[in-house]
Coordinates of C-alpha atoms and ligand atoms in Angstrom, one line a residue:
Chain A
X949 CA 163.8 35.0 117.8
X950 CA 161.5 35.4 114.9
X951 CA 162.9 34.6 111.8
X952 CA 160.4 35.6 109.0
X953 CA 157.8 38.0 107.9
X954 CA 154.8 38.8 110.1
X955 CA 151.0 38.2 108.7
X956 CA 150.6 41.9 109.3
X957 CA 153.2 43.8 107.6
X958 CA 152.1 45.2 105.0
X959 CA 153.7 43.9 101.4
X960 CA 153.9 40.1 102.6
X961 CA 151.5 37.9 103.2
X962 CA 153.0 34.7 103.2
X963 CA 155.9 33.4 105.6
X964 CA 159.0 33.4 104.6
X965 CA 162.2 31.9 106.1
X966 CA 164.6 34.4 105.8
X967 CA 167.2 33.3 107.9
X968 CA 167.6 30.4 106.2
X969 CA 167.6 31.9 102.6
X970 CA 170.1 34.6 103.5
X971 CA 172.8 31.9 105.1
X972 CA 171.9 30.1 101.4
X973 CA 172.6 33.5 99.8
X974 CA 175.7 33.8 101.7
X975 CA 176.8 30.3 100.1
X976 CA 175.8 31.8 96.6
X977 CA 172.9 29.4 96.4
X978 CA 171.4 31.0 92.9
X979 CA 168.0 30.8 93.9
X980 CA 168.2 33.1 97.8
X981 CA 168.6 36.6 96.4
X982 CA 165.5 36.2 94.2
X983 CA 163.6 35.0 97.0
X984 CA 164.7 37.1 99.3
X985 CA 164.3 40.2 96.8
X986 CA 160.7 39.2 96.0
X987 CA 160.1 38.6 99.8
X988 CA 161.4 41.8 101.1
X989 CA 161.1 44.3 98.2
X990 CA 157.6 45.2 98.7
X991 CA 157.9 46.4 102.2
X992 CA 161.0 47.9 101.5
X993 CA 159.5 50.2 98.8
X994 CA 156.6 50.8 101.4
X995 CA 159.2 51.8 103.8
X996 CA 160.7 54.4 101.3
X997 CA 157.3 55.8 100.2
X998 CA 156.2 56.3 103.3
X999 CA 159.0 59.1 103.8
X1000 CA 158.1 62.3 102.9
X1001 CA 161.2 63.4 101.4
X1002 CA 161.6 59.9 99.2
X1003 CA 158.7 59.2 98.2
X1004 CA 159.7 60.1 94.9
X1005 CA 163.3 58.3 94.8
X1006 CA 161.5 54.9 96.2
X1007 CA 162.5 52.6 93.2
X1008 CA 166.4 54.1 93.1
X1009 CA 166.3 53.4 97.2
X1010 CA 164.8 50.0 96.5
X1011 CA 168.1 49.3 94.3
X1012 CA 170.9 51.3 96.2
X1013 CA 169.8 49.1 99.3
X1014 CA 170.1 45.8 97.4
X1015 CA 173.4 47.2 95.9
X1016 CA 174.1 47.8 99.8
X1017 CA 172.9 44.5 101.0
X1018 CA 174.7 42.2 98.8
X1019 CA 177.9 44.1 99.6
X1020 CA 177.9 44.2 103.1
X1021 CA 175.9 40.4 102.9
X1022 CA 179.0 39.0 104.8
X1023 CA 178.5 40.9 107.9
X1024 CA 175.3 39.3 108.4
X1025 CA 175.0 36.3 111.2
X1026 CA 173.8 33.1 110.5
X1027 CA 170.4 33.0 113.3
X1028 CA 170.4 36.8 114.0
X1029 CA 167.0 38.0 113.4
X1030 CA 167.0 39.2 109.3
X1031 CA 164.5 42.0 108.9
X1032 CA 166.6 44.5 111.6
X1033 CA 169.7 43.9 109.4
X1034 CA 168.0 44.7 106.3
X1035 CA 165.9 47.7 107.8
X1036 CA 169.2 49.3 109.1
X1037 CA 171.1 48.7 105.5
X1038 CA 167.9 50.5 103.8
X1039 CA 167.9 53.4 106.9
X1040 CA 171.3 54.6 105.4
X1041 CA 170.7 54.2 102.2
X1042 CA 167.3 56.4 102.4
X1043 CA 169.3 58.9 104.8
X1044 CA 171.6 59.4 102.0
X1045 CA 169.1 59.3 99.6
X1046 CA 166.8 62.3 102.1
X1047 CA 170.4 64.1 101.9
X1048 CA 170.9 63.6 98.5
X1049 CA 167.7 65.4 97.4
X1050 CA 168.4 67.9 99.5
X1051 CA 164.2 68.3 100.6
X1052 CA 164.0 69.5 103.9
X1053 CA 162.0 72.7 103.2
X1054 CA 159.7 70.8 101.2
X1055 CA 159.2 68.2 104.0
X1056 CA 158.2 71.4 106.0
X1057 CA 155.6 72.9 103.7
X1058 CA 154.0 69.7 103.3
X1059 CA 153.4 69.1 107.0
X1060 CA 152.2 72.3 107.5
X1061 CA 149.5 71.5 105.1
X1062 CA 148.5 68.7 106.2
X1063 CA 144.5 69.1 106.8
X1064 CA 144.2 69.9 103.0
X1065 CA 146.3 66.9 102.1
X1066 CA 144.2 64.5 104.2
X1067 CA 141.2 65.5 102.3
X1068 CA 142.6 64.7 99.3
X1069 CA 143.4 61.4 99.8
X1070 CA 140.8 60.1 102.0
X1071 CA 139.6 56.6 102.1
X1072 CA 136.2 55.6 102.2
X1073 CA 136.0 55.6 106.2
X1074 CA 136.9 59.2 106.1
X1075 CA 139.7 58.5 108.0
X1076 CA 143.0 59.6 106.6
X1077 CA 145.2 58.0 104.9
X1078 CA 148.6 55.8 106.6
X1079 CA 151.3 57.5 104.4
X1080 CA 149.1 61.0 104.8
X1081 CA 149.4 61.1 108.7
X1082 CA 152.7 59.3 108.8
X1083 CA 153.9 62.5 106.5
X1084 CA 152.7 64.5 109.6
X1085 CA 155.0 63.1 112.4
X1086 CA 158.3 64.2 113.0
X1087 CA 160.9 61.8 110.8
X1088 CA 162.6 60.0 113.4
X1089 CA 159.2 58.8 114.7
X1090 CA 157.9 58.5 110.8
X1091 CA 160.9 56.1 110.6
X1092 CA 159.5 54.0 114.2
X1093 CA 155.6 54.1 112.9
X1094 CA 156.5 53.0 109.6
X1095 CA 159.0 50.2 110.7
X1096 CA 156.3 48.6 112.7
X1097 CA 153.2 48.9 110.5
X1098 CA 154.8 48.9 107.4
X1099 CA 157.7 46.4 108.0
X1100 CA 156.1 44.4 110.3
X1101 CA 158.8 44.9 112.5
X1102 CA 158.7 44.1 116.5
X1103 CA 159.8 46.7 119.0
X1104 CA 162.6 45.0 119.7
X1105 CA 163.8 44.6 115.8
X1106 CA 163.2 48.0 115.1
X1107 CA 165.6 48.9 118.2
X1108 CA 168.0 47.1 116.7
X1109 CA 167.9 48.2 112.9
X1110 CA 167.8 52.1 114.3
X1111 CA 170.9 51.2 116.5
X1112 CA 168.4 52.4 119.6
X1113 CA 166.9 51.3 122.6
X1114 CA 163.6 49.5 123.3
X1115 CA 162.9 52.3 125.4
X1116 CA 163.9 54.8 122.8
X1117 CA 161.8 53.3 120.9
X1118 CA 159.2 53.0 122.4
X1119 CA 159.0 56.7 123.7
X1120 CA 159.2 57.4 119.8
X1121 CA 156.3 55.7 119.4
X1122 CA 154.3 56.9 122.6
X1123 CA 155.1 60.4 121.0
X1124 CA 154.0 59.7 117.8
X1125 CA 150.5 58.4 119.2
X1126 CA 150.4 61.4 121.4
X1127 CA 150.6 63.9 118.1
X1128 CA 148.7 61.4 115.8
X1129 CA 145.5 61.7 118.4
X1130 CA 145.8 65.4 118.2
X1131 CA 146.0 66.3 114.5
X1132 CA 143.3 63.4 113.8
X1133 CA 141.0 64.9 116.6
X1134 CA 141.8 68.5 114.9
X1135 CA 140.8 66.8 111.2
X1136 CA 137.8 65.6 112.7
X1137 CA 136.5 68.3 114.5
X1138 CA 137.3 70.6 111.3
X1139 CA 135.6 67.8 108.8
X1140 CA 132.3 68.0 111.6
X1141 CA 132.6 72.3 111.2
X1142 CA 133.1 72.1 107.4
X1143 CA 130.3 69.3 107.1
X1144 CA 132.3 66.9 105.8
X1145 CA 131.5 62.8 106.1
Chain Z
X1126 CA 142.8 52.6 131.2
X1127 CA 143.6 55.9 130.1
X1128 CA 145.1 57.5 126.7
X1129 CA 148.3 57.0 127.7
X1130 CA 147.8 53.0 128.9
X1131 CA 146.3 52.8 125.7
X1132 CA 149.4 53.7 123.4
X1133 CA 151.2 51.0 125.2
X1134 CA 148.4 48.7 123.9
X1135 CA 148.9 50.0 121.0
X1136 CA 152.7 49.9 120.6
X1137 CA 154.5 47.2 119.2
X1138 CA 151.2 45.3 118.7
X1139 CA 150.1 43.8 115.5
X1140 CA 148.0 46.3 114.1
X1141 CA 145.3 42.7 112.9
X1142 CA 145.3 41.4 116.7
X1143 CA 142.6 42.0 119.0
X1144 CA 143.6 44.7 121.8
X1145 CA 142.9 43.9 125.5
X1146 CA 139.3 44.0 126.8
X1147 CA 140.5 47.3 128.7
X1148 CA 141.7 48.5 125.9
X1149 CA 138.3 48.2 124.2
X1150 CA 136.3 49.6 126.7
X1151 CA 138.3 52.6 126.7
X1152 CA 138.0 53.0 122.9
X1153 CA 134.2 53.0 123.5
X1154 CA 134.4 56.0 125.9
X1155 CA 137.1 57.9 124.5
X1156 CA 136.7 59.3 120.7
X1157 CA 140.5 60.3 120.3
X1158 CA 141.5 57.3 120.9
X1159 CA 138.7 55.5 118.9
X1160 CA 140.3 57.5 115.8
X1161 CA 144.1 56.9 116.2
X1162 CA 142.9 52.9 116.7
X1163 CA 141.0 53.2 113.6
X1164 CA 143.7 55.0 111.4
X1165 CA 146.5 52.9 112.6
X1166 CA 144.4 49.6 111.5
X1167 CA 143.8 51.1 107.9
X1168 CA 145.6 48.7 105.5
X1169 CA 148.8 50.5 103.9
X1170 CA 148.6 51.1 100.1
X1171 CA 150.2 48.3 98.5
X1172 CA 153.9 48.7 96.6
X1173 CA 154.7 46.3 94.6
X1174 CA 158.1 47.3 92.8
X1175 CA 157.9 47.4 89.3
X1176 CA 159.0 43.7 87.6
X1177 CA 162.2 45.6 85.4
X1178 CA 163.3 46.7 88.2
X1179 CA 162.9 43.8 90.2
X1180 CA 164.5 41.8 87.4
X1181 CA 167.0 44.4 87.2
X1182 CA 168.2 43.8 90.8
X1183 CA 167.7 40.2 90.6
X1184 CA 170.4 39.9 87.3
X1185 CA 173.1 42.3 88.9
X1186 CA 172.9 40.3 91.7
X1187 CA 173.0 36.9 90.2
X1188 CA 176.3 37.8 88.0
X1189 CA 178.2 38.9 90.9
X1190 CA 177.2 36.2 93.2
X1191 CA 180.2 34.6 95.1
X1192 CA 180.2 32.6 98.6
X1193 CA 181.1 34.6 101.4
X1194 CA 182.3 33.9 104.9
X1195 CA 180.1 35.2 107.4
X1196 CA 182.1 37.8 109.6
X1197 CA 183.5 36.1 112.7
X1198 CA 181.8 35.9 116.2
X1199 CA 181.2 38.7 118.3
X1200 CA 183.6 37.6 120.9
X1201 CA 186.0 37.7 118.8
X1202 CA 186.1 40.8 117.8
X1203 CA 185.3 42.0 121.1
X1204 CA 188.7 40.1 122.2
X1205 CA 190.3 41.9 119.2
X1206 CA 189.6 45.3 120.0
X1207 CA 190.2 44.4 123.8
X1208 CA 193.4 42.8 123.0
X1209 CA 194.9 45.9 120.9
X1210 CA 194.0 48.1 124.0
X1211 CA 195.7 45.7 126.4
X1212 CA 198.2 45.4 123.8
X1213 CA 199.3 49.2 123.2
X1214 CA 198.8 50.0 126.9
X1215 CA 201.3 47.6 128.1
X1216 CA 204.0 48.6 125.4
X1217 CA 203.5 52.1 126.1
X1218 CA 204.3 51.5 129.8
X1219 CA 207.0 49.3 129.1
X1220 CA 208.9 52.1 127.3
X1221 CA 207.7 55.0 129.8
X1222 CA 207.7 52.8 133.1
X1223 CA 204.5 52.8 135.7
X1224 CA 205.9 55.6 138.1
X1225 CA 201.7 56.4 138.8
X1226 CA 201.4 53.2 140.5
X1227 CA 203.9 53.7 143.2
X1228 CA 202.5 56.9 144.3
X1229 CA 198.9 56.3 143.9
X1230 CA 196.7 55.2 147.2
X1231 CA 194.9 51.4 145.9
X1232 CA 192.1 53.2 146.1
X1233 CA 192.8 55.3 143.4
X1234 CA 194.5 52.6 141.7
X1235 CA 191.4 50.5 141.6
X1236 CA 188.8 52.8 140.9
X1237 CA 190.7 54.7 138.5
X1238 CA 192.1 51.6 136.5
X1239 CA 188.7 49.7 136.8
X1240 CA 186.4 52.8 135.4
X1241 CA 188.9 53.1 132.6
X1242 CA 188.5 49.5 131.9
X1243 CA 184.4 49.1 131.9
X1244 CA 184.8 52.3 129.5
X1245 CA 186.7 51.0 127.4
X1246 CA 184.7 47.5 127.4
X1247 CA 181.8 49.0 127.0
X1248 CA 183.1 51.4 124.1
X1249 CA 184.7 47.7 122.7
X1250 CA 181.2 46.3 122.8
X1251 CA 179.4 49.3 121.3
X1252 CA 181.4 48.7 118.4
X1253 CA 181.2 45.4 118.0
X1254 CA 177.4 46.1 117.4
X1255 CA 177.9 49.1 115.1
X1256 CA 180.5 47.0 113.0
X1257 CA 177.3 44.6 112.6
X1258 CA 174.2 46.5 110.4
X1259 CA 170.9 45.3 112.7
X1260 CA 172.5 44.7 116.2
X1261 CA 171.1 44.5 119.6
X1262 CA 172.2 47.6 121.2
X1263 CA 172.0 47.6 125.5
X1264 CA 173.0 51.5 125.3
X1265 CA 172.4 53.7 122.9
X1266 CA 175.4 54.2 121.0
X1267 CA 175.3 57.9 120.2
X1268 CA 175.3 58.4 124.0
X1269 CA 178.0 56.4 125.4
X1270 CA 180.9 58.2 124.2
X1271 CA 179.6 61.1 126.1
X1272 CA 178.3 59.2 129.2
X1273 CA 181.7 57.1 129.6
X1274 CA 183.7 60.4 129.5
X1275 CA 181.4 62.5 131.9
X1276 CA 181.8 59.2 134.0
X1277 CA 185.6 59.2 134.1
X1278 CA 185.6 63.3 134.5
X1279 CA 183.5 62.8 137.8
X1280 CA 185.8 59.8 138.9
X1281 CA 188.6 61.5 138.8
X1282 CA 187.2 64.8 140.3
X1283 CA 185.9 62.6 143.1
X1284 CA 189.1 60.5 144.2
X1285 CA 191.8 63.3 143.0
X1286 CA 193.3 66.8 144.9
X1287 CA 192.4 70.1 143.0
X1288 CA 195.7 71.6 143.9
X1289 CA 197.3 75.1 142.3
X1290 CA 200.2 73.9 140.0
X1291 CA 202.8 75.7 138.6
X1292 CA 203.7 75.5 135.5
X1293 CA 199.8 74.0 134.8
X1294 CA 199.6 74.1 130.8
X1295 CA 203.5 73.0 130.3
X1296 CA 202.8 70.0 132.2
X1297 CA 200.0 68.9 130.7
X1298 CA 200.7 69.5 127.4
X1299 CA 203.9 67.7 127.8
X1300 CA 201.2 64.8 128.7
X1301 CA 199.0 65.0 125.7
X1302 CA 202.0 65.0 123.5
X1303 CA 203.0 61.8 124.9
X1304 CA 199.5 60.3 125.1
X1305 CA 198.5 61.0 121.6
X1306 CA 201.1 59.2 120.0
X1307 CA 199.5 56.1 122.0
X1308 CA 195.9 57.0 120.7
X1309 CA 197.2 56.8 117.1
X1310 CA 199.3 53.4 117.4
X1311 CA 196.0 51.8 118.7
X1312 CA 193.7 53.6 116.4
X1313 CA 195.6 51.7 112.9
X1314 CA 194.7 47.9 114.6
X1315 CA 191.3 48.9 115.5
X1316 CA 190.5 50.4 112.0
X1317 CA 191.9 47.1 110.9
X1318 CA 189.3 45.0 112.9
X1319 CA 186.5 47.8 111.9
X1320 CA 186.5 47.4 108.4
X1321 CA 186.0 43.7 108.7
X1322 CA 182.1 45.3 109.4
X1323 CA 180.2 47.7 107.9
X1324 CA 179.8 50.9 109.0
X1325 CA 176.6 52.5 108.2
X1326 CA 177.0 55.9 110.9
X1327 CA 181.1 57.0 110.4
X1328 CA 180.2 59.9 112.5
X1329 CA 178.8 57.8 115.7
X1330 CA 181.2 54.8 115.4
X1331 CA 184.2 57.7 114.7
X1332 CA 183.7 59.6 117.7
X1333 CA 183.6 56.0 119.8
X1334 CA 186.9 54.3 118.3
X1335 CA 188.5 58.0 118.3
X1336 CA 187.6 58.0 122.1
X1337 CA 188.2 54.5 122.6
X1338 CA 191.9 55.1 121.1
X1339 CA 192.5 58.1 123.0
X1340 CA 191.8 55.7 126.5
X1341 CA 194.1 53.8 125.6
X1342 CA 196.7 56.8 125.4
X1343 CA 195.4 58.3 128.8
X1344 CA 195.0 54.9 130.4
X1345 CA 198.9 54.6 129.4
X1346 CA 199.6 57.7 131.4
X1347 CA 197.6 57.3 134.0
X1348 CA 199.7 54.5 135.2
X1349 CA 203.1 55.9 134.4
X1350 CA 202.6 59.5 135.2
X1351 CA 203.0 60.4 139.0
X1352 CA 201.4 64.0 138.8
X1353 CA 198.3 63.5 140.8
X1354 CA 197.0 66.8 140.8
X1355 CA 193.1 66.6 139.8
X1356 CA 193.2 69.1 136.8
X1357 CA 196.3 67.8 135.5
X1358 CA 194.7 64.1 135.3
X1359 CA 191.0 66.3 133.3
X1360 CA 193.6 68.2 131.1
X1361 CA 196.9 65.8 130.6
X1362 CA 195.2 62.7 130.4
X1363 CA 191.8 62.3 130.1
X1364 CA 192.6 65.5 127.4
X1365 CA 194.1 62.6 125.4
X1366 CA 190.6 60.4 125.2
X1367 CA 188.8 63.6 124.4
X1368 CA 191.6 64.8 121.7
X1369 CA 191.4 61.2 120.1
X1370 CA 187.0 61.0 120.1
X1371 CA 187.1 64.6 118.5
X1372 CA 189.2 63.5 115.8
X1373 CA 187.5 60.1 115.7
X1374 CA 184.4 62.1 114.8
X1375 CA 185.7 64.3 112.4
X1376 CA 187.4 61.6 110.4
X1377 CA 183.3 60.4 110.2
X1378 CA 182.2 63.3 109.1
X1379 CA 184.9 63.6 106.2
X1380 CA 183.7 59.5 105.9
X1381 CA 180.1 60.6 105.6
X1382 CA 180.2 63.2 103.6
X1383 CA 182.5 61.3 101.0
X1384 CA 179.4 58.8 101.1
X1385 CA 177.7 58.0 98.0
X1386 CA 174.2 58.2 97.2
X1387 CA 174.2 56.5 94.1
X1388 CA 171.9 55.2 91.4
X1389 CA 172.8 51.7 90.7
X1390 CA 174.4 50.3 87.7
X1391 CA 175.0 46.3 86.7
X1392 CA 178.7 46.8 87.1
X1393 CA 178.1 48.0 90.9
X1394 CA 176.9 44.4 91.8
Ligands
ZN2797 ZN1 141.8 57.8 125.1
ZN2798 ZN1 200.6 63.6 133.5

């Protein structure tokens, strides 16, 4: 069982032993919540931005999950894997936070136009941008792509923090590839007939 | 290697580790895939949370921070929600007596008893995890309600007589009214052992300890009441389970609607 943050998520670079420091912060050691908040927070406000419909409310979601996580902080188990936990915790609170703003039909608009929004923020490799095609994908596959790029999650932790299946999962993820390859072949083909780079 | 081998390369892989040499021979023949590839290796644009709020999270924290036990093992609450089942089962037939027993083949008996029993173990189980933020989940939880009951439904309409009964509704109805009371005595010690966890979907872990309640109620009658007509088992009995997992999940939808989505303040800590 892995116990801390992957090289290749996104906000961490550097490893950090999470199990350990959240049986410390269960003991009220003073020093585990500001590691663990430093550790964590970045991905966790990647994982919020990268939802279309809180993208905006990121920061609040940051701070409702942490007001979430050191509630509930008993019901996690000493040598269960720490990032699923977490990632479940801030999957309600951004639920709630999605309900809360009430943006559904602004979600919709917005993947409808997504060529135009691609353009806009292109990188350099004219490729589009993660939190661009991401925005495009249906949320319950948004919420698989994003766990695993973005969190650095494994298949199997991300199974676990959407109270899913491995095979859910991963069928989630097999469709979201499936409807990424179209909509970036479309973009290209209509960058090629537009003469774009 | 086609498009479709090639999402399972790409799934679940570190998006900085080399794919397989198939996997890169296809990317050289096929462009589609060449594209997905290179927009799932893009880097992410960096968040980095601003340092007031940071600070602010870190000081509400640190003034409320207290030891706390971690939550007890999952056996044992597994054994807890197993042992109120047992528990309001064999009081319930105490008081009503097991006339079902004597009149049922050991057939019947066994298969009906035993799929009552992995449904409610498995239901027990499922909860465990959902009590648990981040658990390992075998079967999905949103579908095992409904799978355990078709399950039972088909059992029953397998090893029971359809049969024309008079007096049909009275009878059964006389059944649910004594089965529900025994779906609401188990329900209090099971919320008891729930809240010990947290429950992040009411709605999902509603309908499963409504339904898990309401087995107990129909596992009650089936071994005291001697009606063995198929349709009075679907409607008396199992109506009980279905009765308890609908009211399970409307009590989670009140619960999640009540939810708050809330901004945080120092106090809340
Ligand atoms: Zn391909
Ligand atoms: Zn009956």
């Amino acid at each position: 069982m892995r116990s801390g943050l992957q090289e290749n998520s996104v906000a961490q670079r550097s490893f950090v032993d999470l199990d350990h420091w959240m049986e410390r912060y269960q003991q009220a050691d003073p020093a585990a919540p500001a590691t663990l908040i430093a550790a964590l927070s970045p991905a966790l406000l990647c994982f919020f931005r990268s939802q279309q419909a809180n993208r905006e409310h990121a920061d609040d979601l940051l701070q409702d999950t942490w007001l979430r996580i050191h509630r509930v902080r008993h019901t996690y188990r000493p040598g269960e894997p720490v990032l699923p936990w977490v990632y479940a915790i801030a999957r309600r609170a951004g639920v709630d936070g999605y309900r809360k703003t009430r943006r559904i039909a602004a979600h919709e608009i917005a993947v409808e136009a997504l060529p135009a929004r691609f353009a806009q923020s292109e990188p350099p490799n004219g490729l589009p941008a993660f939190e661009d095609l991401v925005a495009a994908l249906p949320e319950a596959q948004q919420e698989v792509i994003t766990m695993l790029k973005v969190g650095g999650l494994s298949l199997e932790e991300v199974a676990r923090a959407t109270s899913s299946t491995v095979g859910a999962v991963k069928q989630k993820a097999h469709r979201a590839y499936e409807r990424l390859r179209k909509l970036l072949h479309t973009y290209a083909e209509d960058n090629v007939a537009g003469g774009a780079p | 290697m086609n498009c479709r081998d090639m999402n399972h390369a790409l799934i679940g892989r570190s998006m900085a580790s080399p794919l397989p040499s198939e996997a890169e021979d296809h990317l050289r023949t096929c462009a589609r895939c060449r594209l997905l590839a290179g927009a799932l290796r893009l880097p992410v644009a960096e968040a980095r949370p601003s340092p007031a709020s940071l600070r602010r999270i870190e000081t509400g924290i640190a003034a409320g921070l207290r030891p706390v036990h971690p939550m007890g093992s999952k056996n044992c609450l597994l054994a807890a929600f197993v042992a109120t089942f047992i528990a309001t089962v064999a009081l319930s037939v105490y008081r009503m007596g097991a006339f079902a027993i004597a009149v049922m083949t050991p057939l019947q008996t066994s298969l009906t008893l035993g799929s009552l029993a992995v449904g409610t173990g498995l239901l027990a189980y499922s909860l465990v995890n959902q009590m648990v933020p981040g658990s390992r989940h075998r079967i999905s939880p949103r579908l095992l309600p409904l799978g355990a009951a078709i399950s039972l439904v088909i059992v029953i309409a397998v090893l029971f007589h359809f049969q024309h009964e008079r007096n049909f509704w009275a009878k059964s109805w006389a059944c649910i009214r004594a089965g529900m009371p025994i779906g609401a005595l188990a329900a209090v010690p099971l919320w008891f052992v729930l809240r010990r966890g947290t429950i992040l979907w009411p709605t999902m872990t509603g309908a499963a300890t409504g339904l898990l309640a309401g087995l107990a109620g129909a596992t009650a009658l089936e071994i005291h009441c001697p009606n063995l007509e198929a349709c009075h088992i679907l409607v008396g009995h199992l109506g009980v389970a279905a009765l308890g997992a609908v009211t399970g999940l409307l009590i989670g939808v009140a619960a999640e609607r009540g939810l708050p989505g809330r901004r945080l303040n120092d106090s809340d800590y």
